[in-house]
mmCIF file of C-alpha atoms in Angstrom:
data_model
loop_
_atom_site.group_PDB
_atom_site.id
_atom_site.type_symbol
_atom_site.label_atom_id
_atom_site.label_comp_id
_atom_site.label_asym_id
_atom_site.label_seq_id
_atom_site.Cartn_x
_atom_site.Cartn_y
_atom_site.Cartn_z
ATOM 1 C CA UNK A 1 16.109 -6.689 -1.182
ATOM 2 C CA UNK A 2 13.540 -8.893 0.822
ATOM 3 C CA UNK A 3 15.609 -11.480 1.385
ATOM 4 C CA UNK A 4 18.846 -9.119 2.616
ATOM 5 C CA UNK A 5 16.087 -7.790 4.821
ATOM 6 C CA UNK A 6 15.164 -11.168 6.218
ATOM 7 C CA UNK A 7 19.116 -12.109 6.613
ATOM 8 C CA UNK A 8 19.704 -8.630 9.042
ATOM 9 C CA UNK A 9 16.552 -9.914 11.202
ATOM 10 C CA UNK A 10 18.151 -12.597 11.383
ATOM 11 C CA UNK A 11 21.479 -11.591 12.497
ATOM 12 C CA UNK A 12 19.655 -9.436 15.147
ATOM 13 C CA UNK A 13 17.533 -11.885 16.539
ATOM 14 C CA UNK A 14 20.743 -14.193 17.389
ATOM 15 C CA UNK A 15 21.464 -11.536 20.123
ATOM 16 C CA UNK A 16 18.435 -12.119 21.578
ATOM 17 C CA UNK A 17 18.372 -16.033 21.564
ATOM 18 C CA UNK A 18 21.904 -15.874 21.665
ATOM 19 C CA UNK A 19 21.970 -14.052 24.739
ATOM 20 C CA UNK A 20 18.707 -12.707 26.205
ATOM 21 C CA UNK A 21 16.898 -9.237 26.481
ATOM 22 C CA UNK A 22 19.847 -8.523 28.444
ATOM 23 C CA UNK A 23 21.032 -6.440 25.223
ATOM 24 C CA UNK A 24 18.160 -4.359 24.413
ATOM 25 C CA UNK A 25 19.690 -1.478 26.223
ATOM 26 C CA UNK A 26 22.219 -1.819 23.341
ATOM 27 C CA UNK A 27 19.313 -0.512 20.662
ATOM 28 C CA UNK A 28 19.583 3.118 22.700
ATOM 29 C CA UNK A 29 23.227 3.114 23.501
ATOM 30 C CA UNK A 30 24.767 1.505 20.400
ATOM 31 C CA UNK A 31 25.812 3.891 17.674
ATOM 32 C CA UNK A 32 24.321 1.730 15.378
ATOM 33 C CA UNK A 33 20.907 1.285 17.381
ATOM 34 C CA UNK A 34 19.155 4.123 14.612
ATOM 35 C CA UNK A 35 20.010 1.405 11.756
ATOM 36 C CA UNK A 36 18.793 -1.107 13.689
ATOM 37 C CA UNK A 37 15.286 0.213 13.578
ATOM 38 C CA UNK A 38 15.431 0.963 10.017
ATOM 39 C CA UNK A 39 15.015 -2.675 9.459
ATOM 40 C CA UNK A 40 11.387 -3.671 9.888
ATOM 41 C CA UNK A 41 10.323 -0.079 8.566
ATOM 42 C CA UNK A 42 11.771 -0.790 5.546
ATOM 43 C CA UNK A 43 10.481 -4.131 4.850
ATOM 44 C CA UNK A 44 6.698 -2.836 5.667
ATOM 45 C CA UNK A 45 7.814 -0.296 3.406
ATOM 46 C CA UNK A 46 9.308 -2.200 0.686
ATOM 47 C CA UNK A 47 6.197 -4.791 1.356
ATOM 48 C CA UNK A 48 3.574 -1.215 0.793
ATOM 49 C CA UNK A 49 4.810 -0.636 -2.836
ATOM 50 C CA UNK A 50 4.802 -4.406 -3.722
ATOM 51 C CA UNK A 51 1.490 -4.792 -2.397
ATOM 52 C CA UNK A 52 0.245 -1.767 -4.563
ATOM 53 C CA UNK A 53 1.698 -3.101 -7.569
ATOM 54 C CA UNK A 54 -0.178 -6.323 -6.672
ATOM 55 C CA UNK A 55 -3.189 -4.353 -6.340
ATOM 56 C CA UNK A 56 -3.218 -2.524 -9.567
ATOM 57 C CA UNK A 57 -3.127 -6.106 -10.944
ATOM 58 C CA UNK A 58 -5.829 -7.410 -9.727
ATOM 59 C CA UNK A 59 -9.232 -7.922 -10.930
ATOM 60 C CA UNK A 60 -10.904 -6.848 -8.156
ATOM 61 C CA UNK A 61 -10.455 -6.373 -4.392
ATOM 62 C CA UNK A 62 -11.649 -9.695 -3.569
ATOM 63 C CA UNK A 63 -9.261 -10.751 -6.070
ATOM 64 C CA UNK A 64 -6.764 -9.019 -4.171
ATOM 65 C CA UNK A 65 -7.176 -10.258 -0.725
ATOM 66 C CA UNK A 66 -7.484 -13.796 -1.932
ATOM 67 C CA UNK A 67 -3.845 -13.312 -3.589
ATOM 68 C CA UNK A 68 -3.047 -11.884 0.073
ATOM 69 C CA UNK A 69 -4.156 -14.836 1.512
ATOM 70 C CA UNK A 70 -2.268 -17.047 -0.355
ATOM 71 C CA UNK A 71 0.496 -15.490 -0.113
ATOM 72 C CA UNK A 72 0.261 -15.490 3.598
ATOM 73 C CA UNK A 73 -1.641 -18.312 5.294
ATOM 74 C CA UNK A 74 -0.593 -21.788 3.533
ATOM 75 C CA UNK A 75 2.676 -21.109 4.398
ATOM 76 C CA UNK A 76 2.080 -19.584 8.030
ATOM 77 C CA UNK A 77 -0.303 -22.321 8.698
ATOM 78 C CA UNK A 78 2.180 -24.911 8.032
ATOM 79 C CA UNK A 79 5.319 -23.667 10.195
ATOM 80 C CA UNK A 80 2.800 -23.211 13.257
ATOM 81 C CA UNK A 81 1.732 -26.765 12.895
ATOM 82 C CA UNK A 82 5.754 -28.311 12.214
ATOM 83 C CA UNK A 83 6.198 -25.644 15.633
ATOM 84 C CA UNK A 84 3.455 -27.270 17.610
ATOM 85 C CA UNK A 85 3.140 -31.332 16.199
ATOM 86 C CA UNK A 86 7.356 -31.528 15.698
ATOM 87 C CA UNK A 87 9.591 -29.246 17.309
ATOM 88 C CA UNK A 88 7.472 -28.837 20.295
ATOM 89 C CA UNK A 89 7.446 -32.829 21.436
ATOM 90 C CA UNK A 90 10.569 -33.048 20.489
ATOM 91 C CA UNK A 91 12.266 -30.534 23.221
ATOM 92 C CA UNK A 92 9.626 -29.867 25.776
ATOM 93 C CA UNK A 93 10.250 -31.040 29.605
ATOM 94 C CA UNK A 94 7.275 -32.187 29.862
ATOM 95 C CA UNK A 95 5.055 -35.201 29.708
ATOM 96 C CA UNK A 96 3.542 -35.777 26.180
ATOM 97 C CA UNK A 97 0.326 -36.489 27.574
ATOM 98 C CA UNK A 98 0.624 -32.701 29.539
ATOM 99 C CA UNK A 99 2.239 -31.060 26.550
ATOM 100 C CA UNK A 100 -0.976 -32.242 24.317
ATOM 101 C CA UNK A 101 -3.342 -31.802 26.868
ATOM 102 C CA UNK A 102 -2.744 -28.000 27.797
ATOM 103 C CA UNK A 103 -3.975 -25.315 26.920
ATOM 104 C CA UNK A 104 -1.017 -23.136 25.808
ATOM 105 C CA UNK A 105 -1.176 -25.946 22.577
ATOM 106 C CA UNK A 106 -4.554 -25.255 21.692
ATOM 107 C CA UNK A 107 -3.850 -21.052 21.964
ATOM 108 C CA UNK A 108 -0.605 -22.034 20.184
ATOM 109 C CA UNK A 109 -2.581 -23.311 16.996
ATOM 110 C CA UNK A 110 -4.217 -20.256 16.636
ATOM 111 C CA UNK A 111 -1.468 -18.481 15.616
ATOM 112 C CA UNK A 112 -3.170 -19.721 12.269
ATOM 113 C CA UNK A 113 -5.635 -17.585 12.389
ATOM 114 C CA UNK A 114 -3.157 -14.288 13.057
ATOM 115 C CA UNK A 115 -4.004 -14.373 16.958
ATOM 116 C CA UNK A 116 -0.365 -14.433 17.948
ATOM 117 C CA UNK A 117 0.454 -16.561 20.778
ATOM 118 C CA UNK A 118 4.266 -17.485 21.212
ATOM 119 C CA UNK A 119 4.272 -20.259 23.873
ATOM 120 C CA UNK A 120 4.330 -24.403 24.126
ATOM 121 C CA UNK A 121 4.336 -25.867 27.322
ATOM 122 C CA UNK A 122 7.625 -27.090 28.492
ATOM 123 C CA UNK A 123 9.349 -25.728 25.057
ATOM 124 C CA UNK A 124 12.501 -23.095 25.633
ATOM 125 C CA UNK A 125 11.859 -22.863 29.182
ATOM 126 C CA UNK A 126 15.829 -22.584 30.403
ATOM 127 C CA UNK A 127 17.016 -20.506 27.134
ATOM 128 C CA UNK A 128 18.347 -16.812 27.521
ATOM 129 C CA UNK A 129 15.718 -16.035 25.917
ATOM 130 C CA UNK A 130 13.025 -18.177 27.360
ATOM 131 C CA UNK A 131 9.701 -19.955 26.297
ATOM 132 C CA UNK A 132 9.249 -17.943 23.038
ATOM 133 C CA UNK A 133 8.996 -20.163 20.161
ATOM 134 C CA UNK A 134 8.208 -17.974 17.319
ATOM 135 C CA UNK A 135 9.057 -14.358 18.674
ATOM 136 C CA UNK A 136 8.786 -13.008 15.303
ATOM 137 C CA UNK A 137 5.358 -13.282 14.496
ATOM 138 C CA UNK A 138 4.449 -10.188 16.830
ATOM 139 C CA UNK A 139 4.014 -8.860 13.368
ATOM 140 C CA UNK A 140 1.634 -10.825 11.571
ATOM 141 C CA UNK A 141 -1.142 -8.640 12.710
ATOM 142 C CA UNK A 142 0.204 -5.765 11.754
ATOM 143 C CA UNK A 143 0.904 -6.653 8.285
ATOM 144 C CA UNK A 144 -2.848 -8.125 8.132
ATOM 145 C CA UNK A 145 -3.712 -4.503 9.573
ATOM 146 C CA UNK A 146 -1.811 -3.168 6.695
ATOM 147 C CA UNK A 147 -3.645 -4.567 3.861
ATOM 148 C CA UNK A 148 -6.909 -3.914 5.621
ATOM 149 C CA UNK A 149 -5.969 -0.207 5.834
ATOM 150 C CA UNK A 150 -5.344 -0.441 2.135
ATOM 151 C CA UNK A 151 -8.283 -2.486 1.038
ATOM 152 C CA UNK A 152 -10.371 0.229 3.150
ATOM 153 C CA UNK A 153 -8.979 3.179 1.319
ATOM 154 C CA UNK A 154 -10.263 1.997 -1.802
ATOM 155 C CA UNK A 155 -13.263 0.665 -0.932
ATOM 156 C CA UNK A 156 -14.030 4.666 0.457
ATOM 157 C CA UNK A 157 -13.032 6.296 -2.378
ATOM 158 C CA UNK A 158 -9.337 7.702 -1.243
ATOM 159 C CA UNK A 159 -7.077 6.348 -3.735
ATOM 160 C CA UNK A 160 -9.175 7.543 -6.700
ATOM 161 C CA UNK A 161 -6.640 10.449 -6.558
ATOM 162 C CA UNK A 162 -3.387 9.330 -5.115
ATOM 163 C CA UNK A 163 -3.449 13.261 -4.028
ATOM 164 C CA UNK A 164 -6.166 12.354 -1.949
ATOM 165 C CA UNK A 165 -4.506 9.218 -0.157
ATOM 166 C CA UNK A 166 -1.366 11.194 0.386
ATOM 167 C CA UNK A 167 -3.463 13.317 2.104
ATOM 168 C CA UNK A 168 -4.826 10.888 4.271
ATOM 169 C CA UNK A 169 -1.132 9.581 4.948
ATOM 170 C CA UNK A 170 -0.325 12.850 6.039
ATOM 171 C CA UNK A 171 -3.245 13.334 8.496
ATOM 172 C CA UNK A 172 -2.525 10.211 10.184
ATOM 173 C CA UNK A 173 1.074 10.831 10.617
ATOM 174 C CA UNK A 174 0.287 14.009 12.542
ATOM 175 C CA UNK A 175 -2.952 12.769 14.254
ATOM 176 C CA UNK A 176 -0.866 10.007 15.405
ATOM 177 C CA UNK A 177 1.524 11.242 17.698
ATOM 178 C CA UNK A 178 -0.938 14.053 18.771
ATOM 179 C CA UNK A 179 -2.819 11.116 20.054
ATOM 180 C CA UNK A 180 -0.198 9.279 21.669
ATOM 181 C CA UNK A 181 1.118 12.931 23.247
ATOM 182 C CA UNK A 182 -3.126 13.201 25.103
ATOM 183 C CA UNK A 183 -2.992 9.531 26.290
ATOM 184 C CA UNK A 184 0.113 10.144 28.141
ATOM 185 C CA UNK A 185 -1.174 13.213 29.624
ATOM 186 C CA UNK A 186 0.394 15.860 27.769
ATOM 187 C CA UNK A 187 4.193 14.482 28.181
ATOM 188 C CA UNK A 188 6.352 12.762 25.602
ATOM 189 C CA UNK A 189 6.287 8.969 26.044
ATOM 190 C CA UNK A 190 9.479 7.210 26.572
ATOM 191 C CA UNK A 191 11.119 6.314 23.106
ATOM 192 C CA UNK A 192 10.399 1.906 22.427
ATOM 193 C CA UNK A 193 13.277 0.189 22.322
ATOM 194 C CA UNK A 194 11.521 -1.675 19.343
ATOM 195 C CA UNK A 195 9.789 0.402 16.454
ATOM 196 C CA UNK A 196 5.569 0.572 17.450
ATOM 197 C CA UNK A 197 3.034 -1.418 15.383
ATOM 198 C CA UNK A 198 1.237 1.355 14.171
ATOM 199 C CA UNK A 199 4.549 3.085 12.779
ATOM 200 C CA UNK A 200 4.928 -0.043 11.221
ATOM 201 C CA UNK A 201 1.504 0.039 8.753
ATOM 202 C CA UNK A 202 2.572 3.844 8.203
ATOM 203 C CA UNK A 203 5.394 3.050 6.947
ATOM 204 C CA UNK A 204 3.487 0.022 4.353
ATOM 205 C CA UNK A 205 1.047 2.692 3.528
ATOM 206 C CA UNK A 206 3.941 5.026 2.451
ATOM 207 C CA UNK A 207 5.342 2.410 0.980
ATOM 208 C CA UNK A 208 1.776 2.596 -1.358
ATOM 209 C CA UNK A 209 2.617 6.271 -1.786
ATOM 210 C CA UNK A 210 5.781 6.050 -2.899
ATOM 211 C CA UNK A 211 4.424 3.367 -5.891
ATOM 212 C CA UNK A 212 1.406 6.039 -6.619
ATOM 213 C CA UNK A 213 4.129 8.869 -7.103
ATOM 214 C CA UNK A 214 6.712 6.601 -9.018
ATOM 215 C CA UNK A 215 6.813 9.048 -11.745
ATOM 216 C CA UNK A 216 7.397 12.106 -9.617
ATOM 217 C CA UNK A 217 9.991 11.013 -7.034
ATOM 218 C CA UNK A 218 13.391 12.784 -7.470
ATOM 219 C CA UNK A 219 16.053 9.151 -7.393
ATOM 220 C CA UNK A 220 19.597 10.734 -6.821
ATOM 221 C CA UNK A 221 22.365 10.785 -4.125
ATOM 222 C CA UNK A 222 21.229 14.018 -2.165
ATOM 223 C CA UNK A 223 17.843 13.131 -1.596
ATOM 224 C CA UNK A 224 18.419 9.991 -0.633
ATOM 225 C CA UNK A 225 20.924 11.043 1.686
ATOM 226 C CA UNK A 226 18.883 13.579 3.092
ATOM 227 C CA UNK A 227 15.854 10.858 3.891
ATOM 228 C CA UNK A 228 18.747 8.457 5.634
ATOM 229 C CA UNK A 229 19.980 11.359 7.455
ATOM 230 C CA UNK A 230 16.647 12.338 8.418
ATOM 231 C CA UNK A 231 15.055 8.339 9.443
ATOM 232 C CA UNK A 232 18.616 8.065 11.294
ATOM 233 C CA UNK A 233 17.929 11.201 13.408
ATOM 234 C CA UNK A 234 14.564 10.255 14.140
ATOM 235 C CA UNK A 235 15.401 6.846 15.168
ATOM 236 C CA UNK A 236 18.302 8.198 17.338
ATOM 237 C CA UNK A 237 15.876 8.536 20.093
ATOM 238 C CA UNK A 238 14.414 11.124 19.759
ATOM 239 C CA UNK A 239 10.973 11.766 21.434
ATOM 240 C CA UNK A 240 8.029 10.514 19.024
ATOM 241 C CA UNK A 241 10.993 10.820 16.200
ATOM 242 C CA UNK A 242 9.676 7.544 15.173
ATOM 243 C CA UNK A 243 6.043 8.667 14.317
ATOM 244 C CA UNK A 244 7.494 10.943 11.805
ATOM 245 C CA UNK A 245 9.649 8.543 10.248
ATOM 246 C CA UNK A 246 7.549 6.295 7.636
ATOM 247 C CA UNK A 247 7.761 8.864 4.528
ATOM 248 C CA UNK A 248 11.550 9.200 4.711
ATOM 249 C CA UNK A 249 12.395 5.013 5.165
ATOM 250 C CA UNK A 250 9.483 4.172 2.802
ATOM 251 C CA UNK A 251 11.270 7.092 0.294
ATOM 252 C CA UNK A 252 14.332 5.768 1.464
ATOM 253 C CA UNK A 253 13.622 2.293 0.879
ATOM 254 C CA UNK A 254 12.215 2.189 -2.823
ATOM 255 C CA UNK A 255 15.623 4.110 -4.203
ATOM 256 C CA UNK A 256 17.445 1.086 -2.992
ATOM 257 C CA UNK A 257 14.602 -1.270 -4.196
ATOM 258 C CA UNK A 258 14.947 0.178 -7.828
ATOM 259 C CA UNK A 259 18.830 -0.332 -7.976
ATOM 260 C CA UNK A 260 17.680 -3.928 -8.633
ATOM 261 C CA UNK A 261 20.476 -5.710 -8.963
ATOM 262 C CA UNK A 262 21.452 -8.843 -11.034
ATOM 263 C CA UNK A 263 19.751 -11.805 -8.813
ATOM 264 C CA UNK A 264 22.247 -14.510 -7.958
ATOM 265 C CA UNK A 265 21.728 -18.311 -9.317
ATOM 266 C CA UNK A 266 20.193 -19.088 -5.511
ATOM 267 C CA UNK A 267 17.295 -16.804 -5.501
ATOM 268 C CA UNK A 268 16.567 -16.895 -9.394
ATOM 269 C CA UNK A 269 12.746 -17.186 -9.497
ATOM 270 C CA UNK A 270 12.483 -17.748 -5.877
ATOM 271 C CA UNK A 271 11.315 -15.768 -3.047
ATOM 272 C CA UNK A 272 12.758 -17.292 0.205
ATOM 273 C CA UNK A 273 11.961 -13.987 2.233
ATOM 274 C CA UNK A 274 9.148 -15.165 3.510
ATOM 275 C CA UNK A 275 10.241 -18.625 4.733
ATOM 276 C CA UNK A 276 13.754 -16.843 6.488
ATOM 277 C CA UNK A 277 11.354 -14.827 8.392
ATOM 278 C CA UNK A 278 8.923 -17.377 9.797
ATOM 279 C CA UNK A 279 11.224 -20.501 10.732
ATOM 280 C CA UNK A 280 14.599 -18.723 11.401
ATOM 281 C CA UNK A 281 13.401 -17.953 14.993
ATOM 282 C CA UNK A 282 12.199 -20.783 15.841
ATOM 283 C CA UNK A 283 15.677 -22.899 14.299
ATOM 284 C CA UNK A 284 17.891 -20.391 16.581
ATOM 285 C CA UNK A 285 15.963 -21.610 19.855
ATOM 286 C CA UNK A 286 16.055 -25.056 19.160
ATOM 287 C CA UNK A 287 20.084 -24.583 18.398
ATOM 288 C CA UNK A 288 20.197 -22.862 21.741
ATOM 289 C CA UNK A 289 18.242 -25.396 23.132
ATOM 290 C CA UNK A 290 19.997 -28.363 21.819
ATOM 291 C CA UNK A 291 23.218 -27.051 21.974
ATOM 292 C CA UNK A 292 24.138 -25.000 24.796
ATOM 293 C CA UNK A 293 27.843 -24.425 23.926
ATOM 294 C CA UNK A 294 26.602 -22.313 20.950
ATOM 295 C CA UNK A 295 25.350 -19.832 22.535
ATOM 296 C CA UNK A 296 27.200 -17.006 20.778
ATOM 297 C CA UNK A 297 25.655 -14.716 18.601
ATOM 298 C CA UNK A 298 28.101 -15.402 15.821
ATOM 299 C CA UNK A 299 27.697 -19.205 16.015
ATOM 300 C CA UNK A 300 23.951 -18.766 16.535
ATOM 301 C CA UNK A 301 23.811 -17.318 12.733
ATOM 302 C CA UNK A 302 26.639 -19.804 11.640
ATOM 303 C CA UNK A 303 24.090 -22.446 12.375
ATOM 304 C CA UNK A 304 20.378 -20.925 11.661
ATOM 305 C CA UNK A 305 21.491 -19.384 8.996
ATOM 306 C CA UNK A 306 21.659 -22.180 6.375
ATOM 307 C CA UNK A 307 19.196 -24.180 8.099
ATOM 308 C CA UNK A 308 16.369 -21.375 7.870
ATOM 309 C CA UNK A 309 17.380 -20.853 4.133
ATOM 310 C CA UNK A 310 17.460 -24.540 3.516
ATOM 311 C CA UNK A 311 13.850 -24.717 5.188
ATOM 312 C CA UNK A 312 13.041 -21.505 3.469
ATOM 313 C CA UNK A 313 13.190 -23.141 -0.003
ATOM 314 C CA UNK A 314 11.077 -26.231 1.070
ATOM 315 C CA UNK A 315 8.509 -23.979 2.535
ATOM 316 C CA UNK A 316 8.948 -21.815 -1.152
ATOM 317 C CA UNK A 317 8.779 -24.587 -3.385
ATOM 318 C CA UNK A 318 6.692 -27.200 -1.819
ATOM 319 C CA UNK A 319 4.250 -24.791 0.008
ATOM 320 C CA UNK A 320 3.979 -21.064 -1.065
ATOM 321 C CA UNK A 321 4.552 -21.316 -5.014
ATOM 322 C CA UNK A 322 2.062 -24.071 -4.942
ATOM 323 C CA UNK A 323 -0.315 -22.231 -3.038
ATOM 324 C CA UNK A 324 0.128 -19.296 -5.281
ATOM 325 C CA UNK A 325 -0.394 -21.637 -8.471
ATOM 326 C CA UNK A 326 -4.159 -21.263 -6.925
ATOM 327 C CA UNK A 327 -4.867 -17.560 -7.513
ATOM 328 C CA UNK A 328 -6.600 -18.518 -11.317
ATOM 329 C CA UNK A 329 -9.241 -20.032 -9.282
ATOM 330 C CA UNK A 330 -9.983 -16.877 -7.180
ATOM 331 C CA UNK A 331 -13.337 -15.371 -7.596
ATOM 332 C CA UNK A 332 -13.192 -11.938 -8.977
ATOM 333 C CA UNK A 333 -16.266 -10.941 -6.943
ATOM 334 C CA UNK A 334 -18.427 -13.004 -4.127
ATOM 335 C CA UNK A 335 -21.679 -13.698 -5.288
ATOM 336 C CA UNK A 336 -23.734 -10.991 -2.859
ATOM 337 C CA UNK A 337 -21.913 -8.241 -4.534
ATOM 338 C CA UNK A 338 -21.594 -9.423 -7.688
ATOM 339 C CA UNK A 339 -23.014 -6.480 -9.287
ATOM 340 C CA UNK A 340 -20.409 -4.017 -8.342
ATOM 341 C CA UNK A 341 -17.102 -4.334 -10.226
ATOM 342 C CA UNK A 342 -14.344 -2.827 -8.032
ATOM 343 C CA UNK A 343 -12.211 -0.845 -10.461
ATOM 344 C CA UNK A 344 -9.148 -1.506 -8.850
ATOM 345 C CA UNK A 345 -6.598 -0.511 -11.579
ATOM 346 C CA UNK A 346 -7.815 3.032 -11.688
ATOM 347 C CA UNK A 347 -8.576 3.408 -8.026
ATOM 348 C CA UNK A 348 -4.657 2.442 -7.337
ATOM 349 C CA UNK A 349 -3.234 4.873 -9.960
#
C-alpha cells in the first residue's frame, strides 16, 4: 500500500512540473479533487499504525526514535547531498564558482537536518514549475512532528489506556478547528487547496488509534463505505471539513491496509516507498529541464516513473536496509536516564 501511495504522488506531482500551479484550481473544481486529498492523509495514516506497531516493539523510547532515525535520515541525507553536489552543477545557469559560493547551497544542505529549504541557485529557474528542486519535502517536518507527538504521549502517561489517548485525539480534533475559527476572527477560513500540516499528524496519530483498537474495529463493506463517503464529503470543500477528517481516512485507510495482498516478485522484501517519494520530484524537474518537449503530464510519469523506482531500489538496498542493519547497536536507554526503563510495550497497548 506504501508504495501505490508513493506511485499516485507521483502521478500528481507531474501536473505540477508538467505544467505549473496553473492547475491547482483543478483540486476545487475537479470531481475528483476530494480523492486527491485523500492521498497524503492516508499515507500519514497508514505511516501512524506502522509506527505504533514499531513502537510496541521496541525496547524503549530511545530505542524507538533511534529506529526513527534510521529509518529517516541516512537516506534523506543522501538524496539532499546527490540534489546539491550532482544534479545541481549539472543544470544550473550559473557559474560554478557562484552556484558553490551562495548561500541558497549552504540553506539547501540543511534540508538534512529537517529545515526544509527547496532552492539551488540557478537550478529549475525557466520550468513551469520553477526553482523547486525537491517540492516534496514540505513534509518532512511534519512527519518528524508526528513521532514527537507520539513519543510525548507516552512519555506523559496517555497511552497507558488507549481510552485515554483516544481521548486526547478527540480533544484535539475539536480544539483544532475552534482555534483556527478565533484566529480568523470568528469566520470560516478559505478551504487549502492542499491538505494543512497539522491535519496531516492527526491523521498519523489516528492512524496510532486505529492500531490500539485493532481488535474492536468493525472491517466490512458498509463501514468502510460510510468513512469514504464521509472523508470524500469533507474533502469536497467544505469549510474546515478537513479538520474533521483524520478518524474516517485513518479508519478508512487500515481496512485497505489489512486486505494485504500477495506482494509481487519486485517489491518482495523491499520497501521502495520511501525512495519514490524523495527522488521522484526532483527526476521530473530535471526531465522537464532537460527535455522541454516532454512536458506533458503523461510523458512526465512515462519517464520519472522508472527512473525514481530504479533510484528507489539503490537508495533501498545500498542506503536504507543498510542503515537499518544498525538498529542492534541502538542504546536501549542514554546513560543520564538509565535508571528509568520506559515500558513501551504496555504503554502502546
Amino acid at each position: 500500500m506504501r508504495i501505490v501511495l508513493a506511485l499516485i504522488v507521483l502521478c500528481l506531482h507531474s501536473l505540477t512540473t508538467a505544467y505549473g500551479t496553473g492547475l491547482d484550481f483543478a483540486w476545487d473544481t475537479w470531481l475528483y479533487g476530494p480523492w486527491l486529498r485523500l492521498v497524503l492523509p492516508m499515507f500519514f495514516a497508514l505511516s501512524g499504525f506502522l509506527v505504533a506497531g514499531s513502537f510496541l516493539r521496541s525496547k524503549s523510547v530511545i530505542h524507538f526514535l533511534g529506529l526513527r532515525f534510521l529509518r529517516i535520515y541516512p537516506a534523506l541525507a543522501v538524496e539532499v547531498l546527490l540534489s546539491a553536489l550532482i544534479l545541481g552543477p549539472i543544470v544550473t545557469t550559473v557559474a560554478l564558482s557562484q552556484y558553490f559560493g551562495n548561500e541558497m547551497f549552504f540553506r539547501y544542505l540543511l534540508n538534512i537536518s529537517g529545515h526544509i529549504y527547496y532552492y539551488l541557485p540557478g537550478v529549475f529557474a525557466d520550468n513551469p514549475y520553477p526553482n523547486k528542486v525537491n517540492g516534496q519535502l514540505w513534509t518532512v517536518p511534519f512527519e518528524l512532528l508526528s513521532y514527537i507527538s507520539l513519543t510525548a504521549a507516552v512519555l506523559v502517561g496517555f497511552t497507558k489506556k488507549r481510552q485515554f489517548f483516544m481521548l486526547a485525539c478527540l480533544v484535539m480534533l475539536i480544539a483544532y478547528p475552534i482555534a483556527r475559527f478565533f484566529v480568523h476572527g470568528g469566520e470560516l477560513p478559505v478551504t487549502a487547496t492542499k491538505v494543512r500540516g497539522n491535519v496531516l499528524v492527526e491523521t498519523f496519530l489516528w492512524g496510532v488509534v486505529c492500531y490500539q483498537y485493532r481488535d474492536r474495529l468493525p472491517f466490512g463493506l458498509i463501514p468502510f463505505g460510510v468513512a469514504l463517503g464521509i472523508s470524500l464529503a469533507l474533502f469536497s470543500g467544505l469549510p474546515m471539513g478537513e479538520y474533521f477528517c483524520a478518524p474516517f481516512v485513518a479508519y478508512l485507510t487500515v481496512v485497505l491496509g489489512l486486505l494485504n495482498p500477495r506482494r509481487i516478485s519486485l517489491v518482495q522484501g523491499a520497501d521502495y516507498s520511501y525512495g519514490v517519494f524523495l527522488y521522484h520530484f526532483a527526476i521530473q524537474q530535471a526531465v522537464v529541464d532537460l527535455l522541454p518537449s516532454l512536458r506533458t503530464w503523461w510523458a512526465v510519469i512515462a519517464t520519472s516513473l522508472p527512473a525514481s523506482i530504479l533510484v528507489a531500489a539503490a537508495s533501498w538496498h545500498f542506503i536504507e536496509m543498510p542503515a537499518l542493519k544498525l538498529k542492534g547497536r541502538l542504546p536501549v536507554h542514554l546513560p543520564f536516564i538509565r535508571g528509568r526503563r520506559a515500558e513501551v510495550s504496555r504503554e502502546v497497548r
